[in-house]
Amino acid sequence: GDSWGIFTFLCAALCNLPALPALNCSEELGAGQSIQQTYDLTRYLEHQLRSLAGTYLNYLGPPFNEPDFNPPRLARTERVPSATVDLDLWRGLTDNARLAANYRAYSRLLCYLRVLDGQVGTAELRHRLAHFCASLQGLVLSIGGVMSSLGYPLPAGPPAPPGAPLASNDFLKKMDDFWLLKELQTWLWRSAKDFNRLKKKVPPAVVTLRLEAREF
């Protein structure tokens, strides 16, 4: 019938058409995707540290595991990078400066945590610290990826391992550990806010349609 004839005509026409440019759909993973992944990792580390810090402070014992324990920071802990910077001053920095500060801080904090990992007395706690160190190493690499995707140079050279003097007694050693965890919690809290703001400024990964010409 007429419908069969029309169908046959269309098939013949399509078979005799020259090759058309192919439509290629590809997803370009750029800075937006890298920032989102770094933000997600920062929030994961925040959650992971809350559990780890509670376990570690119980390992240290009183008064370090008491909720209202809030000692002043000792001069000997000043080598641990502090996150106690005025928020308005911090927000006034460029994105590049904040990213570089995060990269340097987590690189240093990772060095201290690895020293800590070698000193704890229980196998379970060492395992949890090692797992957290691996996640934190991933965060350092992820921040480096964000900087590269935005065209920012990485801070020159990896930081030297901290050579902090040994504590003169057990209490001061525990105080060092306490402040390390406290500063790390503050850094992660602030970094999550940094990357949340940054991902709103940088558009997410886009899907592009590209025509690839072919010969007739």
PDB file of C-alpha atoms in Angstrom:
ATOM      1  CA  GLY A   1       0.000   0.000   0.000  1.00  0.00           C
ATOM      2  CA  ASP A   2       0.931   3.663   0.113  1.00  0.00           C
ATOM      3  CA  SER A   3       2.506   3.369   3.572  1.00  0.00           C
ATOM      4  CA  TRP A   4       4.799   0.528   2.460  1.00  0.00           C
ATOM      5  CA  GLY A   5       5.879   2.515  -0.579  1.00  0.00           C
ATOM      6  CA  ILE A   6       6.711   5.549   1.526  1.00  0.00           C
ATOM      7  CA  PHE A   7       8.718   3.389   3.946  1.00  0.00           C
ATOM      8  CA  THR A   8      10.687   1.834   1.051  1.00  0.00           C
ATOM      9  CA  PHE A   9      11.407   5.244  -0.415  1.00  0.00           C
ATOM     10  CA  LEU A  10      12.718   6.590   2.920  1.00  0.00           C
ATOM     11  CA  CYS A  11      15.007   3.593   3.440  1.00  0.00           C
ATOM     12  CA  ALA A  12      16.493   4.013  -0.023  1.00  0.00           C
ATOM     13  CA  ALA A  13      16.984   7.744   0.528  1.00  0.00           C
ATOM     14  CA  LEU A  14      18.758   7.191   3.856  1.00  0.00           C
ATOM     15  CA  CYS A  15      21.051   4.530   2.411  1.00  0.00           C
ATOM     16  CA  ASN A  16      22.169   6.891  -0.350  1.00  0.00           C
ATOM     17  CA  LEU A  17      22.804   9.926   1.837  1.00  0.00           C
ATOM     18  CA  PRO A  18      26.480  10.962   2.223  1.00  0.00           C
ATOM     19  CA  ALA A  19      28.017  10.419   5.643  1.00  0.00           C
ATOM     20  CA  LEU A  20      26.930  13.233   7.949  1.00  0.00           C
ATOM     21  CA  PRO A  21      29.116  14.756  10.633  1.00  0.00           C
ATOM     22  CA  ALA A  22      28.883  12.606  13.734  1.00  0.00           C
ATOM     23  CA  LEU A  23      27.467  14.038  16.939  1.00  0.00           C
ATOM     24  CA  ASN A  24      29.871  13.398  19.751  1.00  0.00           C
ATOM     25  CA  CYS A  25      28.752  14.010  23.350  1.00  0.00           C
ATOM     26  CA  SER A  26      31.513  14.188  25.912  1.00  0.00           C
ATOM     27  CA  GLU A  27      31.710  15.410  29.480  1.00  0.00           C
ATOM     28  CA  GLU A  28      34.563  17.728  30.298  1.00  0.00           C
ATOM     29  CA  LEU A  29      35.567  17.391  33.908  1.00  0.00           C
ATOM     30  CA  GLY A  30      36.967  20.727  34.947  1.00  0.00           C
ATOM     31  CA  ALA A  31      37.500  22.861  38.005  1.00  0.00           C
ATOM     32  CA  GLY A  32      33.866  22.641  39.133  1.00  0.00           C
ATOM     33  CA  GLN A  33      33.980  18.848  39.352  1.00  0.00           C
ATOM     34  CA  SER A  34      37.335  18.930  41.142  1.00  0.00           C
ATOM     35  CA  ILE A  35      36.041  21.467  43.673  1.00  0.00           C
ATOM     36  CA  GLN A  36      32.909  19.398  44.346  1.00  0.00           C
ATOM     37  CA  GLN A  37      34.983  16.267  44.957  1.00  0.00           C
ATOM     38  CA  THR A  38      37.316  18.172  47.302  1.00  0.00           C
ATOM     39  CA  TYR A  39      34.360  19.593  49.227  1.00  0.00           C
ATOM     40  CA  ASP A  40      32.859  16.102  49.600  1.00  0.00           C
ATOM     41  CA  LEU A  41      36.193  14.725  50.831  1.00  0.00           C
ATOM     42  CA  THR A  42      36.523  17.565  53.346  1.00  0.00           C
ATOM     43  CA  ARG A  43      33.085  16.813  54.789  1.00  0.00           C
ATOM     44  CA  TYR A  44      33.923  13.105  54.932  1.00  0.00           C
ATOM     45  CA  LEU A  45      37.129  13.873  56.845  1.00  0.00           C
ATOM     46  CA  GLU A  46      35.169  16.073  59.267  1.00  0.00           C
ATOM     47  CA  HIS A  47      32.878  13.138  60.018  1.00  0.00           C
ATOM     48  CA  GLN A  48      35.799  10.716  60.252  1.00  0.00           C
ATOM     49  CA  LEU A  49      37.750  12.981  62.611  1.00  0.00           C
ATOM     50  CA  ARG A  50      34.839  13.410  65.034  1.00  0.00           C
ATOM     51  CA  SER A  51      34.888   9.674  65.689  1.00  0.00           C
ATOM     52  CA  LEU A  52      38.681   9.389  65.683  1.00  0.00           C
ATOM     53  CA  ALA A  53      39.190  12.367  68.023  1.00  0.00           C
ATOM     54  CA  GLY A  54      36.754  10.958  70.585  1.00  0.00           C
ATOM     55  CA  THR A  55      38.548   7.617  70.566  1.00  0.00           C
ATOM     56  CA  TYR A  56      41.986   9.208  70.767  1.00  0.00           C
ATOM     57  CA  LEU A  57      41.068  11.584  73.604  1.00  0.00           C
ATOM     58  CA  ASN A  58      39.695   8.638  75.572  1.00  0.00           C
ATOM     59  CA  TYR A  59      43.042   6.957  74.936  1.00  0.00           C
ATOM     60  CA  LEU A  60      44.788  10.024  76.421  1.00  0.00           C
ATOM     61  CA  GLY A  61      42.492   9.929  79.434  1.00  0.00           C
ATOM     62  CA  PRO A  62      41.424  12.748  81.786  1.00  0.00           C
ATOM     63  CA  PRO A  63      41.425  15.707  81.613  1.00  0.00           C
ATOM     64  CA  PHE A  64      41.838  15.525  77.823  1.00  0.00           C
ATOM     65  CA  ASN A  65      38.640  13.554  77.274  1.00  0.00           C
ATOM     66  CA  GLU A  66      36.524  15.871  79.413  1.00  0.00           C
ATOM     67  CA  PRO A  67      34.053  18.016  77.388  1.00  0.00           C
ATOM     68  CA  ASP A  68      34.916  21.304  79.140  1.00  0.00           C
ATOM     69  CA  PHE A  69      38.708  20.889  78.879  1.00  0.00           C
ATOM     70  CA  ASN A  70      39.931  23.960  76.980  1.00  0.00           C
ATOM     71  CA  PRO A  71      43.572  24.738  77.859  1.00  0.00           C
ATOM     72  CA  PRO A  72      45.534  27.675  76.425  1.00  0.00           C
ATOM     73  CA  ARG A  73      47.764  26.850  73.494  1.00  0.00           C
ATOM     74  CA  LEU A  74      51.360  26.301  74.592  1.00  0.00           C
ATOM     75  CA  ALA A  75      54.296  27.896  72.795  1.00  0.00           C
ATOM     76  CA  ARG A  76      55.708  24.463  71.968  1.00  0.00           C
ATOM     77  CA  THR A  77      52.662  23.682  69.787  1.00  0.00           C
ATOM     78  CA  GLU A  78      53.123  26.728  67.563  1.00  0.00           C
ATOM     79  CA  ARG A  79      54.697  24.606  64.813  1.00  0.00           C
ATOM     80  CA  VAL A  80      51.281  23.070  64.225  1.00  0.00           C
ATOM     81  CA  PRO A  81      49.616  25.404  61.671  1.00  0.00           C
ATOM     82  CA  SER A  82      46.886  27.368  63.387  1.00  0.00           C
ATOM     83  CA  ALA A  83      43.470  27.958  61.841  1.00  0.00           C
ATOM     84  CA  THR A  84      42.618  30.648  64.388  1.00  0.00           C
ATOM     85  CA  VAL A  85      42.664  33.514  61.888  1.00  0.00           C
ATOM     86  CA  ASP A  86      40.052  36.267  61.877  1.00  0.00           C
ATOM     87  CA  LEU A  87      37.279  35.106  59.522  1.00  0.00           C
ATOM     88  CA  ASP A  88      36.929  38.500  57.812  1.00  0.00           C
ATOM     89  CA  LEU A  89      40.680  38.554  57.217  1.00  0.00           C
ATOM     90  CA  TRP A  90      40.576  34.999  55.885  1.00  0.00           C
ATOM     91  CA  ARG A  91      37.682  35.718  53.527  1.00  0.00           C
ATOM     92  CA  GLY A  92      39.505  38.799  52.282  1.00  0.00           C
ATOM     93  CA  LEU A  93      42.283  36.632  50.853  1.00  0.00           C
ATOM     94  CA  THR A  94      42.249  35.620  47.202  1.00  0.00           C
ATOM     95  CA  ASP A  95      41.094  32.124  46.265  1.00  0.00           C
ATOM     96  CA  ASN A  96      44.686  31.311  45.337  1.00  0.00           C
ATOM     97  CA  ALA A  97      45.988  32.421  48.764  1.00  0.00           C
ATOM     98  CA  ARG A  98      43.363  30.404  50.662  1.00  0.00           C
ATOM     99  CA  LEU A  99      43.977  27.294  48.568  1.00  0.00           C
ATOM    100  CA  ALA A 100      47.749  27.596  49.048  1.00  0.00           C
ATOM    101  CA  ALA A 101      47.291  28.019  52.822  1.00  0.00           C
ATOM    102  CA  ASN A 102      45.070  24.920  52.947  1.00  0.00           C
ATOM    103  CA  TYR A 103      47.561  22.920  50.888  1.00  0.00           C
ATOM    104  CA  ARG A 104      50.502  23.862  53.136  1.00  0.00           C
ATOM    105  CA  ALA A 105      48.555  23.357  56.368  1.00  0.00           C
ATOM    106  CA  TYR A 106      47.281  19.872  55.542  1.00  0.00           C
ATOM    107  CA  SER A 107      50.712  18.838  54.304  1.00  0.00           C
ATOM    108  CA  ARG A 108      52.194  19.864  57.669  1.00  0.00           C
ATOM    109  CA  LEU A 109      49.343  18.366  59.699  1.00  0.00           C
ATOM    110  CA  LEU A 110      49.784  15.104  57.811  1.00  0.00           C
ATOM    111  CA  CYS A 111      53.458  14.985  58.865  1.00  0.00           C
ATOM    112  CA  TYR A 112      52.482  15.389  62.529  1.00  0.00           C
ATOM    113  CA  LEU A 113      49.739  12.779  62.277  1.00  0.00           C
ATOM    114  CA  ARG A 114      52.146  10.226  60.833  1.00  0.00           C
ATOM    115  CA  VAL A 115      54.457  10.780  63.793  1.00  0.00           C
ATOM    116  CA  LEU A 116      51.442  10.359  66.065  1.00  0.00           C
ATOM    117  CA  ASP A 117      50.516   7.125  64.304  1.00  0.00           C
ATOM    118  CA  GLY A 118      53.877   5.610  65.172  1.00  0.00           C
ATOM    119  CA  GLN A 119      53.537   6.415  68.873  1.00  0.00           C
ATOM    120  CA  VAL A 120      50.116   5.106  69.897  1.00  0.00           C
ATOM    121  CA  GLY A 121      50.008   1.935  71.929  1.00  0.00           C
ATOM    122  CA  THR A 122      47.043   0.032  70.488  1.00  0.00           C
ATOM    123  CA  ALA A 123      46.842  -1.711  67.118  1.00  0.00           C
ATOM    124  CA  GLU A 124      43.217  -0.642  66.514  1.00  0.00           C
ATOM    125  CA  LEU A 125      43.993   3.037  67.062  1.00  0.00           C
ATOM    126  CA  ARG A 126      47.071   2.809  64.836  1.00  0.00           C
ATOM    127  CA  HIS A 127      44.891   1.297  62.104  1.00  0.00           C
ATOM    128  CA  ARG A 128      42.336   4.108  62.400  1.00  0.00           C
ATOM    129  CA  LEU A 129      45.046   6.765  62.354  1.00  0.00           C
ATOM    130  CA  ALA A 130      46.645   5.179  59.297  1.00  0.00           C
ATOM    131  CA  HIS A 131      43.284   5.176  57.513  1.00  0.00           C
ATOM    132  CA  PHE A 132      42.726   8.831  58.387  1.00  0.00           C
ATOM    133  CA  CYS A 133      46.237   9.728  57.196  1.00  0.00           C
ATOM    134  CA  ALA A 134      45.485   8.084  53.843  1.00  0.00           C
ATOM    135  CA  SER A 135      42.281  10.121  53.531  1.00  0.00           C
ATOM    136  CA  LEU A 136      44.110  13.319  54.477  1.00  0.00           C
ATOM    137  CA  GLN A 137      46.793  12.566  51.874  1.00  0.00           C
ATOM    138  CA  GLY A 138      43.957  12.302  49.374  1.00  0.00           C
ATOM    139  CA  LEU A 139      42.722  15.744  50.443  1.00  0.00           C
ATOM    140  CA  VAL A 140      46.181  17.275  49.897  1.00  0.00           C
ATOM    141  CA  LEU A 141      46.279  15.786  46.379  1.00  0.00           C
ATOM    142  CA  SER A 142      42.718  16.928  45.711  1.00  0.00           C
ATOM    143  CA  ILE A 143      43.491  20.517  46.746  1.00  0.00           C
ATOM    144  CA  GLY A 144      46.507  20.393  44.448  1.00  0.00           C
ATOM    145  CA  GLY A 145      44.187  19.247  41.651  1.00  0.00           C
ATOM    146  CA  VAL A 146      41.833  22.168  42.280  1.00  0.00           C
ATOM    147  CA  MET A 147      44.739  24.620  42.149  1.00  0.00           C
ATOM    148  CA  SER A 148      45.995  23.141  38.887  1.00  0.00           C
ATOM    149  CA  SER A 149      42.525  23.213  37.305  1.00  0.00           C
ATOM    150  CA  LEU A 150      42.204  26.901  38.208  1.00  0.00           C
ATOM    151  CA  GLY A 151      45.661  27.681  36.855  1.00  0.00           C
ATOM    152  CA  TYR A 152      47.279  28.341  40.242  1.00  0.00           C
ATOM    153  CA  PRO A 153      50.826  27.126  40.987  1.00  0.00           C
ATOM    154  CA  LEU A 154      51.344  24.773  43.904  1.00  0.00           C
ATOM    155  CA  PRO A 155      53.309  26.126  46.888  1.00  0.00           C
ATOM    156  CA  ALA A 156      57.010  25.595  46.252  1.00  0.00           C
ATOM    157  CA  GLY A 157      58.291  22.247  47.485  1.00  0.00           C
ATOM    158  CA  PRO A 158      56.829  19.890  50.095  1.00  0.00           C
ATOM    159  CA  PRO A 159      57.197  21.021  53.706  1.00  0.00           C
ATOM    160  CA  ALA A 160      60.013  19.545  55.732  1.00  0.00           C
ATOM    161  CA  PRO A 161      58.894  17.016  58.358  1.00  0.00           C
ATOM    162  CA  PRO A 162      58.379  18.824  61.651  1.00  0.00           C
ATOM    163  CA  GLY A 163      61.277  18.517  64.034  1.00  0.00           C
ATOM    164  CA  ALA A 164      59.443  19.455  67.196  1.00  0.00           C
ATOM    165  CA  PRO A 165      61.405  18.797  70.382  1.00  0.00           C
ATOM    166  CA  LEU A 166      60.297  15.888  72.485  1.00  0.00           C
ATOM    167  CA  ALA A 167      57.984  16.766  75.349  1.00  0.00           C
ATOM    168  CA  SER A 168      59.682  16.850  78.711  1.00  0.00           C
ATOM    169  CA  ASN A 169      56.884  14.852  80.340  1.00  0.00           C
ATOM    170  CA  ASP A 170      53.864  12.757  79.443  1.00  0.00           C
ATOM    171  CA  PHE A 171      51.349  15.531  80.134  1.00  0.00           C
ATOM    172  CA  LEU A 172      53.009  17.920  77.652  1.00  0.00           C
ATOM    173  CA  LYS A 173      53.145  15.160  75.047  1.00  0.00           C
ATOM    174  CA  LYS A 174      49.407  14.618  75.462  1.00  0.00           C
ATOM    175  CA  MET A 175      48.872  18.376  75.234  1.00  0.00           C
ATOM    176  CA  ASP A 176      50.653  18.373  71.864  1.00  0.00           C
ATOM    177  CA  ASP A 177      48.351  15.599  70.630  1.00  0.00           C
ATOM    178  CA  PHE A 178      45.291  17.421  71.940  1.00  0.00           C
ATOM    179  CA  TRP A 179      46.154  20.617  70.077  1.00  0.00           C
ATOM    180  CA  LEU A 180      46.965  18.745  66.900  1.00  0.00           C
ATOM    181  CA  LEU A 181      43.455  17.262  66.818  1.00  0.00           C
ATOM    182  CA  LYS A 182      41.871  20.570  67.808  1.00  0.00           C
ATOM    183  CA  GLU A 183      43.599  22.519  65.044  1.00  0.00           C
ATOM    184  CA  LEU A 184      42.799  19.818  62.494  1.00  0.00           C
ATOM    185  CA  GLN A 185      39.107  20.007  63.396  1.00  0.00           C
ATOM    186  CA  THR A 186      39.121  23.791  62.920  1.00  0.00           C
ATOM    187  CA  TRP A 187      40.956  23.562  59.595  1.00  0.00           C
ATOM    188  CA  LEU A 188      38.474  21.021  58.230  1.00  0.00           C
ATOM    189  CA  TRP A 189      35.503  23.080  59.412  1.00  0.00           C
ATOM    190  CA  ARG A 190      36.824  26.185  57.688  1.00  0.00           C
ATOM    191  CA  SER A 191      37.941  24.339  54.551  1.00  0.00           C
ATOM    192  CA  ALA A 192      34.444  22.924  54.075  1.00  0.00           C
ATOM    193  CA  LYS A 193      33.118  26.496  54.071  1.00  0.00           C
ATOM    194  CA  ASP A 194      35.874  27.597  51.672  1.00  0.00           C
ATOM    195  CA  PHE A 195      35.108  24.899  49.120  1.00  0.00           C
ATOM    196  CA  ASN A 196      31.368  25.376  49.486  1.00  0.00           C
ATOM    197  CA  ARG A 197      31.777  29.062  48.546  1.00  0.00           C
ATOM    198  CA  LEU A 198      34.248  28.240  45.791  1.00  0.00           C
ATOM    199  CA  LYS A 199      31.976  25.689  44.101  1.00  0.00           C
ATOM    200  CA  LYS A 200      29.262  28.371  43.897  1.00  0.00           C
ATOM    201  CA  LYS A 201      31.687  30.647  42.043  1.00  0.00           C
ATOM    202  CA  VAL A 202      32.936  28.041  39.571  1.00  0.00           C
ATOM    203  CA  PRO A 203      30.315  26.382  37.318  1.00  0.00           C
ATOM    204  CA  PRO A 204      30.017  22.586  37.454  1.00  0.00           C
ATOM    205  CA  ALA A 205      31.274  20.306  34.718  1.00  0.00           C
ATOM    206  CA  VAL A 206      29.441  20.969  31.454  1.00  0.00           C
ATOM    207  CA  VAL A 207      28.336  18.598  28.755  1.00  0.00           C
ATOM    208  CA  THR A 208      29.526  19.778  25.344  1.00  0.00           C
ATOM    209  CA  LEU A 209      28.271  18.686  21.962  1.00  0.00           C
ATOM    210  CA  ARG A 210      30.985  18.509  19.329  1.00  0.00           C
ATOM    211  CA  LEU A 211      30.666  17.854  15.604  1.00  0.00           C
ATOM    212  CA  GLU A 212      33.357  15.732  14.070  1.00  0.00           C
ATOM    213  CA  ALA A 213      33.601  16.185  10.305  1.00  0.00           C
ATOM    214  CA  ARG A 214      33.985  13.069   8.227  1.00  0.00           C
ATOM    215  CA  GLU A 215      34.899  12.676   4.616  1.00  0.00           C
ATOM    216  CA  PHE A 216      32.102  12.014   2.137  1.00  0.00           C
TER     217      PHE A 216
END
